[in-house]
Short mmCIF file of C-alpha atoms in Angstrom, two decimals:
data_model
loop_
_atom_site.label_atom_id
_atom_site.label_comp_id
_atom_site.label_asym_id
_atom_site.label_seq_id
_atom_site.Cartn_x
_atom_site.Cartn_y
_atom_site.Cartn_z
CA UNK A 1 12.66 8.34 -24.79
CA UNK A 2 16.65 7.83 -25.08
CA UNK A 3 18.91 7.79 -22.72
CA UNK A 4 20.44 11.48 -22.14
CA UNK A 5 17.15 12.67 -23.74
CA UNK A 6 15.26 15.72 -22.51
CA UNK A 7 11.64 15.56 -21.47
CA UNK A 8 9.47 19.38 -20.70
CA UNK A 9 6.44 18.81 -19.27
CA UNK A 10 4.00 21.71 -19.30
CA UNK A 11 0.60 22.20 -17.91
CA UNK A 12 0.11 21.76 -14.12
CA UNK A 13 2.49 19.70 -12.39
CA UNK A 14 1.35 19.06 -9.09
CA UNK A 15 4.69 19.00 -6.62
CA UNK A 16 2.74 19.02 -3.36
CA UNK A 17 -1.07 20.15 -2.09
CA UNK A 18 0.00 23.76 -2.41
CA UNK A 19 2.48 23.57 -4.51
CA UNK A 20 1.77 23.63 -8.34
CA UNK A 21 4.52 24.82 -11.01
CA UNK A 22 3.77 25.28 -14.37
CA UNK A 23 6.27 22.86 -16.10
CA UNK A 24 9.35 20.53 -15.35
CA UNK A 25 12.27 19.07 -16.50
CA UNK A 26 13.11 15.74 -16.85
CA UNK A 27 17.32 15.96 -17.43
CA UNK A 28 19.26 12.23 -17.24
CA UNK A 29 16.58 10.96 -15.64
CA UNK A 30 16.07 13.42 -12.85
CA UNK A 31 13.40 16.08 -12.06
CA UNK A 32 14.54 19.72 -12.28
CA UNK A 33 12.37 22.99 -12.56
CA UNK A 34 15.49 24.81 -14.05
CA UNK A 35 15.39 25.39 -17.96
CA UNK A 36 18.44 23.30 -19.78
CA UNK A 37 21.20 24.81 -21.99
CA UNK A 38 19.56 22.08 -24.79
CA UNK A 39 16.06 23.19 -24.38
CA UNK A 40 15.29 23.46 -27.89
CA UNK A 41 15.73 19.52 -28.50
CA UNK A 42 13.08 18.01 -25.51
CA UNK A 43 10.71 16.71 -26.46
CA UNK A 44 7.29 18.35 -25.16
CA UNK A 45 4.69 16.81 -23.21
CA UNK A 46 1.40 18.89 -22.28
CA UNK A 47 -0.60 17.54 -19.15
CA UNK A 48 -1.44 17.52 -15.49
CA UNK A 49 1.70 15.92 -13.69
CA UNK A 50 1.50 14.20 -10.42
CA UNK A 51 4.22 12.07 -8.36
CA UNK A 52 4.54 8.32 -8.97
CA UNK A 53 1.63 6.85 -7.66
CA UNK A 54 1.72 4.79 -4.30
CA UNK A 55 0.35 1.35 -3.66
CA UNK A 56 0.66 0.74 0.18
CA UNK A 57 -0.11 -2.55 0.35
CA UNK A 58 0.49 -5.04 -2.65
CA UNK A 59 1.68 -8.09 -2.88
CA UNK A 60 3.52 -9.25 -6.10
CA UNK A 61 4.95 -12.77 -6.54
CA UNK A 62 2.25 -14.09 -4.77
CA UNK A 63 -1.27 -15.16 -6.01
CA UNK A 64 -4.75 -16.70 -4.31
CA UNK A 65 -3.02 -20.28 -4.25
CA UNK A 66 0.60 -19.16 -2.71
CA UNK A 67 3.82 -18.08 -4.53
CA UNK A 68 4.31 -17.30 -8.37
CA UNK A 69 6.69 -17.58 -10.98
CA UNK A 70 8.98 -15.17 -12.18
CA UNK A 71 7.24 -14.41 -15.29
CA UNK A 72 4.03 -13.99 -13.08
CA UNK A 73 5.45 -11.40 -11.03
CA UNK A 74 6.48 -9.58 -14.06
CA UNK A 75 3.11 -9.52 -15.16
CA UNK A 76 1.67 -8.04 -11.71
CA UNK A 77 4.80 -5.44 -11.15
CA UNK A 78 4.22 -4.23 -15.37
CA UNK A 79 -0.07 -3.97 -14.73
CA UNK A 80 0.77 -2.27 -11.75
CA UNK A 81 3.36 0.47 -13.54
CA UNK A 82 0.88 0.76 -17.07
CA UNK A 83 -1.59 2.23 -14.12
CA UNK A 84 0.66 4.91 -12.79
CA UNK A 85 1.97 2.61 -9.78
CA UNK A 86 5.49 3.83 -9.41
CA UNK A 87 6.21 2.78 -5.52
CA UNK A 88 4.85 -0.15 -3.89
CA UNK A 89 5.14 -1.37 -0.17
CA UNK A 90 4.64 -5.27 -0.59
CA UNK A 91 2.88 -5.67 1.94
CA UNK A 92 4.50 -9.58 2.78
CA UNK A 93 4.94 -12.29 -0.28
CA UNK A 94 6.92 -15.42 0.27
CA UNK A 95 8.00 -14.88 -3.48
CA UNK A 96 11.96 -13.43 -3.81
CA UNK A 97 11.56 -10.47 -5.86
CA UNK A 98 14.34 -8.46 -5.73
CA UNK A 99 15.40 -9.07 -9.17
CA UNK A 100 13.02 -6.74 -10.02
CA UNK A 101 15.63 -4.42 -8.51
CA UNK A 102 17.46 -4.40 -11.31
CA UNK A 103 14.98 -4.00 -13.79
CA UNK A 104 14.28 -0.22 -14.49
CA UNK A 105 11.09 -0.33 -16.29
CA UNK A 106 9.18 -2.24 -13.39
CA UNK A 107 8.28 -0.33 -10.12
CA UNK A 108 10.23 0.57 -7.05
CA UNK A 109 9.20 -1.98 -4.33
CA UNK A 110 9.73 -1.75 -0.68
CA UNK A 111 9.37 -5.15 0.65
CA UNK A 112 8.32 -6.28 4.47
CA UNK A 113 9.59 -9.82 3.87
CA UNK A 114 6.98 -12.97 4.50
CA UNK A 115 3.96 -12.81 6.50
CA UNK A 116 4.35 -14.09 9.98
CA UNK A 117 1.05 -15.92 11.42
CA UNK A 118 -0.40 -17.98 13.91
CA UNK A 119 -0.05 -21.35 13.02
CA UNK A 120 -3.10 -22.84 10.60
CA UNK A 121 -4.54 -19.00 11.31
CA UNK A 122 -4.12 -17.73 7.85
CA UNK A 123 -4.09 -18.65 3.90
CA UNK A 124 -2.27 -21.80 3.17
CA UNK A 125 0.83 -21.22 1.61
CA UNK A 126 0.87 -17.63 2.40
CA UNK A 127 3.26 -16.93 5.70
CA UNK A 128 5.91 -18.23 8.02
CA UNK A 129 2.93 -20.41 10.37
CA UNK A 130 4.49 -20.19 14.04
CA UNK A 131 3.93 -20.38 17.52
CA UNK A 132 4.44 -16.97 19.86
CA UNK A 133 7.42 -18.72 21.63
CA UNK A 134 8.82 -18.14 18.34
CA UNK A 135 7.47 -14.65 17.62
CA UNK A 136 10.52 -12.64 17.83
CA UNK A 137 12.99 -14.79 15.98
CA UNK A 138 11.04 -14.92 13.30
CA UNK A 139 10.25 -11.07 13.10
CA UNK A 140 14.60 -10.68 13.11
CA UNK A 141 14.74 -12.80 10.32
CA UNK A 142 12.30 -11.02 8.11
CA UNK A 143 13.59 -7.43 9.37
CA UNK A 144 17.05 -8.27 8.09
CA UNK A 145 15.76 -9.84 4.54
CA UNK A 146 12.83 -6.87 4.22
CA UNK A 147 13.09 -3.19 3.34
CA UNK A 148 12.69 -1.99 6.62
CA UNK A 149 9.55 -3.38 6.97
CA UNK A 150 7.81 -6.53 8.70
CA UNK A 151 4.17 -8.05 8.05
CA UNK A 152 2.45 -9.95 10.92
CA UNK A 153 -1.03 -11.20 10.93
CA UNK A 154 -2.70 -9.64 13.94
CA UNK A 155 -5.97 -12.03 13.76
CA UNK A 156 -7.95 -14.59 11.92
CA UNK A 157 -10.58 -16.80 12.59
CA UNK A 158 -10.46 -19.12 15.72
CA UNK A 159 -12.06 -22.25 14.61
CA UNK A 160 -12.41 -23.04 17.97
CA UNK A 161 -14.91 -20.48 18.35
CA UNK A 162 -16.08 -19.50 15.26
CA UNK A 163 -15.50 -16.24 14.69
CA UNK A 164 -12.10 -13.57 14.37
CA UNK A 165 -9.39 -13.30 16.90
CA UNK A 166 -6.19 -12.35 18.12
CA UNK A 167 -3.40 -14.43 17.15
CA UNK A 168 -1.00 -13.24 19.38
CA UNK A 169 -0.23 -12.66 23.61
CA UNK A 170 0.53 -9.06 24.18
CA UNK A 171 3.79 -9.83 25.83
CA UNK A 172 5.62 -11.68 22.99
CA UNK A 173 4.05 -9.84 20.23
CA UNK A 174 5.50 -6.66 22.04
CA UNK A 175 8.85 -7.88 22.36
CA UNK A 176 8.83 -8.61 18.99
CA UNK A 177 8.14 -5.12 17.98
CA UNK A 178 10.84 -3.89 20.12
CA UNK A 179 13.30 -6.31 18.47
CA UNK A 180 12.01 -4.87 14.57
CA UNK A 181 12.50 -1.48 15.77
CA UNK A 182 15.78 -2.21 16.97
CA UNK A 183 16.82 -3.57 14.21
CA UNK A 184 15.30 -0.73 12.20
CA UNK A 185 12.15 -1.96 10.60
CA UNK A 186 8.76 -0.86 11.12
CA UNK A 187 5.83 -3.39 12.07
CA UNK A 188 2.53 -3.46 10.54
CA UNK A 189 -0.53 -6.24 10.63
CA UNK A 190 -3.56 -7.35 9.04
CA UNK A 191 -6.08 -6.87 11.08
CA UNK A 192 -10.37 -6.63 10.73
CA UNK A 193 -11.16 -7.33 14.25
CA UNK A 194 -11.80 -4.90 17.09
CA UNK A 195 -10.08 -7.02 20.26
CA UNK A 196 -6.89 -6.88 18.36
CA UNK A 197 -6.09 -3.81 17.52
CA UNK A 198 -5.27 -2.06 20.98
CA UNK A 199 -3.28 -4.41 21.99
CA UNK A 200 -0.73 -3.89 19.08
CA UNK A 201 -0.88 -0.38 19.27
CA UNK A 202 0.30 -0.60 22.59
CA UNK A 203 3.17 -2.80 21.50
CA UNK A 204 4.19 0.24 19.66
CA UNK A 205 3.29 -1.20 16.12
CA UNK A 206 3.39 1.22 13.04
CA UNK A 207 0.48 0.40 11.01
CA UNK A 208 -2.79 -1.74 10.39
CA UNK A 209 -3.50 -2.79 7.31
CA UNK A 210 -7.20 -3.06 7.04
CA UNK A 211 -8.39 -1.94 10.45
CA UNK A 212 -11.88 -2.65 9.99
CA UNK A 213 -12.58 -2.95 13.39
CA UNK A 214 -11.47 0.80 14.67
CA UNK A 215 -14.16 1.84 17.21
CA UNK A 216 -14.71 5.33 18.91
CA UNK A 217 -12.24 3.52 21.83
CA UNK A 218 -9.59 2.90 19.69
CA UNK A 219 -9.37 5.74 16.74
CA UNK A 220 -8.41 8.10 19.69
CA UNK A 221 -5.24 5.59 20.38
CA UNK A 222 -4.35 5.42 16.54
CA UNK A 223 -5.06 9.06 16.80
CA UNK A 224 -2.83 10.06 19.39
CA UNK A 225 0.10 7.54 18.67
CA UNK A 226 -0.22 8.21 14.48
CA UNK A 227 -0.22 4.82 13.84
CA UNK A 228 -0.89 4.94 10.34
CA UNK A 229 -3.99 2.93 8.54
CA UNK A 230 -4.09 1.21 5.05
CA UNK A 231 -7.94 0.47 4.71
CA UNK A 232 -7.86 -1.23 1.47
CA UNK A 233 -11.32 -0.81 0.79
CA UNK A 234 -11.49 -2.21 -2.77
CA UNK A 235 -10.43 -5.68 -0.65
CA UNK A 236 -13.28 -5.13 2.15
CA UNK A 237 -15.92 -4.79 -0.95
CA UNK A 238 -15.47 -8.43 -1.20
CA UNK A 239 -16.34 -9.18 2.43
CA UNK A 240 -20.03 -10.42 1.48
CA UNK A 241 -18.42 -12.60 -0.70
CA UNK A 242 -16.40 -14.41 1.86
CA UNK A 243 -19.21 -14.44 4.22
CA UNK A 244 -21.24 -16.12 2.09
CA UNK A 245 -19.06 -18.95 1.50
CA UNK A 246 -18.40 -19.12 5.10
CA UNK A 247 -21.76 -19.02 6.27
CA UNK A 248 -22.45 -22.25 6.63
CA UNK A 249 -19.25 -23.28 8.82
CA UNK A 250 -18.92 -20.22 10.35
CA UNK A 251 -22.23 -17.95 10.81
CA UNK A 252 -20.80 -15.83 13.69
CA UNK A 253 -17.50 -15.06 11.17
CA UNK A 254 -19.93 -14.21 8.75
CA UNK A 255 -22.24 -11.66 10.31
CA UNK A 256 -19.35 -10.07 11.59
CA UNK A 257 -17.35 -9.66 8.34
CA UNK A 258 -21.01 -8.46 6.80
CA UNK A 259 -20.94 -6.07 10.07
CA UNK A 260 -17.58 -5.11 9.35
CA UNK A 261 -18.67 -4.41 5.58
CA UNK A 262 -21.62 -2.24 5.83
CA UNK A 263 -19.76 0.31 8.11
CA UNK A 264 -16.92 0.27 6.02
CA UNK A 265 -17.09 3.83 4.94
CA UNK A 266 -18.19 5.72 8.57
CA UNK A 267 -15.01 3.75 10.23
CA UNK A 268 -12.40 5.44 7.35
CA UNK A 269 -14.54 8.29 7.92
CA UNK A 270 -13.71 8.58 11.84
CA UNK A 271 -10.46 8.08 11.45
CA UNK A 272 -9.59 10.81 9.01
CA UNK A 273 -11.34 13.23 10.91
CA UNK A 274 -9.57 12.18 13.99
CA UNK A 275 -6.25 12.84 12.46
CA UNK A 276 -5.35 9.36 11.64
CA UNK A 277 -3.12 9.10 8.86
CA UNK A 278 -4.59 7.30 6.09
CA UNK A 279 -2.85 5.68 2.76
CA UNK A 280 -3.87 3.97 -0.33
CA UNK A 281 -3.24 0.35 -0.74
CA UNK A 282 -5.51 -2.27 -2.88
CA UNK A 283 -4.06 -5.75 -1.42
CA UNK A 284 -3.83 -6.77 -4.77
CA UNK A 285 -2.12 -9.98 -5.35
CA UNK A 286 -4.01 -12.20 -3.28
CA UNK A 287 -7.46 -12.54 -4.88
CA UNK A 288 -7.37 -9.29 -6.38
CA UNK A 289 -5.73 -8.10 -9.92
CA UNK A 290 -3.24 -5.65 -9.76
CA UNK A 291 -3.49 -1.93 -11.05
CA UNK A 292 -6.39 -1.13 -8.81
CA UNK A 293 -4.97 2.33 -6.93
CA UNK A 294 -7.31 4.60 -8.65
CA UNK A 295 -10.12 2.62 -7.96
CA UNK A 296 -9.05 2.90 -4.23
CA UNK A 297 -8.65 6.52 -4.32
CA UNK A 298 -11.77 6.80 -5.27
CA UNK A 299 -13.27 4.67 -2.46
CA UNK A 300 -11.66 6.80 -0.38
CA UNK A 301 -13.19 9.48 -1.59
CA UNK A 302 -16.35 7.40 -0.72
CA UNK A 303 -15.77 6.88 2.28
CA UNK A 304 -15.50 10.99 2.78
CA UNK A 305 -12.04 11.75 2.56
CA UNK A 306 -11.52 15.38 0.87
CA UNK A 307 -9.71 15.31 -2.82
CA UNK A 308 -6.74 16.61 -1.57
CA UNK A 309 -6.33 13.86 1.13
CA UNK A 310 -7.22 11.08 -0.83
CA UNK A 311 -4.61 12.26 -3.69
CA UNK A 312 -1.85 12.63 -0.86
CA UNK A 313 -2.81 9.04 -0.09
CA UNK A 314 -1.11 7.66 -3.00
CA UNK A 315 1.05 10.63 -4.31
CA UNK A 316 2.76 13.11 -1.29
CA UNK A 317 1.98 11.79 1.41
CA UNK A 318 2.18 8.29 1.01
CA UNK A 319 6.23 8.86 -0.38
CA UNK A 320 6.82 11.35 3.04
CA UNK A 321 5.53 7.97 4.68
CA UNK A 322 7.80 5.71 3.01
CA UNK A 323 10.87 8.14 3.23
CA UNK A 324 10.74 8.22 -0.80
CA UNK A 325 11.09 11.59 -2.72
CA UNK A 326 8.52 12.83 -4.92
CA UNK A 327 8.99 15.39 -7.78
CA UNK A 328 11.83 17.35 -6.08
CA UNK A 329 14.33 19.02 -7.37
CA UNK A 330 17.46 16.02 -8.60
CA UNK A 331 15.66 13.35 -7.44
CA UNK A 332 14.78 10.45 -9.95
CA UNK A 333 11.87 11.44 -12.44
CA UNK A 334 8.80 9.11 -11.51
CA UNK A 335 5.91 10.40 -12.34
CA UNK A 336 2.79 10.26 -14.32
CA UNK A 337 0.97 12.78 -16.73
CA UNK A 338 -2.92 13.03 -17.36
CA UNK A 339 -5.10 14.93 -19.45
CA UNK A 340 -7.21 16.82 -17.10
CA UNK A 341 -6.94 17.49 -13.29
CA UNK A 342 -7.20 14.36 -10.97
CA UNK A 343 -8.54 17.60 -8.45
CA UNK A 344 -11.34 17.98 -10.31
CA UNK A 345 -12.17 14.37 -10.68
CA UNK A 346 -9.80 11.62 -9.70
CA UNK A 347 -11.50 9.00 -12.06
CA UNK A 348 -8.51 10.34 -14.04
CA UNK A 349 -6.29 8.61 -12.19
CA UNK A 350 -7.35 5.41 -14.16
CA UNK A 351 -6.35 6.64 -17.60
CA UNK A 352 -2.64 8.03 -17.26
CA UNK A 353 -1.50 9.58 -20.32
CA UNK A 354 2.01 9.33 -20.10
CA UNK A 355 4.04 7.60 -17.32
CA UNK A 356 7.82 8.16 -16.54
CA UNK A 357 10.15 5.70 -14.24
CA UNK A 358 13.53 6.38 -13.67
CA UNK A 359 13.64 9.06 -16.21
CA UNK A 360 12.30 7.09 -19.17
CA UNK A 361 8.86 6.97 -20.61
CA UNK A 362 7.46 3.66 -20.19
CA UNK A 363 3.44 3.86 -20.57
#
């Protein structure tokens, strides 16, 4: 579609969970639900429309061995968009991509800077590797070169005793909180271990990616607080995996991640129905391909959450979270078209008809 070109989508276009209007505009690359003087010249899509879709926690410009090339990146960001992935909060890559800024055909990215871990208490060639005396500084630096976001790894196995742990004191990692919010970023860790989560709640963090280890004592505190969760649960399906190869090293790591595994589903579960807010995110990047969001949604689904929850998860919702607009009225046309209702089954979600960035049909 050309520039100054007019797009009319009819069918179902699904603006919100109760709000569904029978066609839209796309005018100069922006949404409107008014009919155009040049109406007669769009061009005519039929379909079920939903916002962009979300992934919550990506990571492109990084791969299983570190940071990638350019021309890597582009390949992640593009897979990611030809699935319906509009918006994604990279979720820490030591990669510089913001020259996919300026690229409108790839996706809109929202960046939390580097990981910051514990030192040798992560992937190698992954994150900033630093001691807690040096826990705030660091967090400053990556809140000034992120998108309002910072990444810290909350635990990770403790050679010294085999098995996961916190990687940082209370004290300095909630001083280094303060400082993000002060500087106006929001905080969020990896974490799969129970002992570790409280603790950075309590700090005043702003969401746990993973958060395997929620409990019945601490989905009340999540609860309560709204610290947000990204399960990622098409990464925790590969927990066997890693426990197997660990075994023999680390046998009280492994039964734990296997432990983790099997109740997987119930923890998600508890959560949701304790009024924890729950988004969509794949970790792709790492050891995982990218354009894996509708196979999340789906776990999701899985793991109990209703349709309409598991939708807002990577559609309205998820852009409220991220202080992004959705299909409103002027704002920039992202969205993506399907042939049936994702309602009725979200397995559409892996086929998008038609998808639209900035106005412009890509995909």
């Amino acid at each position: 579609m050309s520039e100054g070109a007019v797009l009319h989508l009819k069918g179902r276009v699904l603006v919100g969970p109760d709000d569904v209007r029978d066609e839209l505009w796309v005018i100069d690359g922006r949404v409107s639900f008014e009919r155009p003087a040049l109406a007669r010249d769009a061009r005519t899509v039929t379909g079920w429309a939903l916002p962009g879709l979300v992934d919550a926690h990506c990571h492109v410009g990084l791969d299983a061995h570190g940071p990638v090339d350019a021309a890597t990146s582009e390949k992640q960001a593009l897979t990611d968009r030809d699935a319906g992935t509009l918006l994604i909060r990279d979720a820490g890559s030591p990669s510089d991509t913001r020259w996919i800024d300026d690229r409108p055909d790839l996706p809109r990215i929202i960046r939390a800077g580097r990981h910051i871990a514990r030192t040798r208490r992560y992937i190698r060639n992954y994150a900033h590797e630093i001691e807690p005396a040096d826990l705030v500084a660091y967090v400053a630096r990556e809140a000034r070169r992120g998108d309002g976001w910072v990444k810290l790894v909350g635990d990770w196995i403790d050679r010294s005793t085999g098995d996961l742990a916190a990687c940082w004191p209370p004290g300095e990692v909630a001083a280094a909180i303060a400082e993000a919010h002060r500087l106006g970023a929001r905080v969020t860790a990896h974490c799969f271990a129970e002992e570790s989560l409280a603790p950075l709640v309590e700090a005043g963090i702003d969401c746990i990616e993973h958060a395997t280890g929620l409990t019945e004592d601490t989905i009340p505190l999540f609860a309560e607080r709204q610290v947000a969760i990204v399960p990622t649960l098409v990464n925790i399906a590969t927990f066997p995996q890693l426990a197997a190869g660990g075994e023999t090293k680390f046998p009280r790591w492994a039964d734990h991640m296997r432990r983790l595994h099997a109740r997987r589903y119930d923890t998600v579960r508890a959560a949701y129905d304790a009024g924890v807010p729950i988004f969509a995110g794949t970790d792709a990047g790492g050891s995982l391909p990218h354009g894996l969001v509708a196979d999340e949604v789906a776990e999701l689904m899985k793991a109990g959450l209703p349709v309409e929850a598991a939708l807002s998860a990577t559609t309205w919702g998820a852009r409220e979270w991220l202080g992004r607009p959705g299909l409103t009225e002027g704002a920039s046309a992202d969205l993506v078209v399907y042939e049936a209702d994702p309602r009725a089954d979200v397995r559409v979600l892996a086929a998008p008809r038609l998808v639209v960035l900035r106005g412009r049909v890509v995909g």
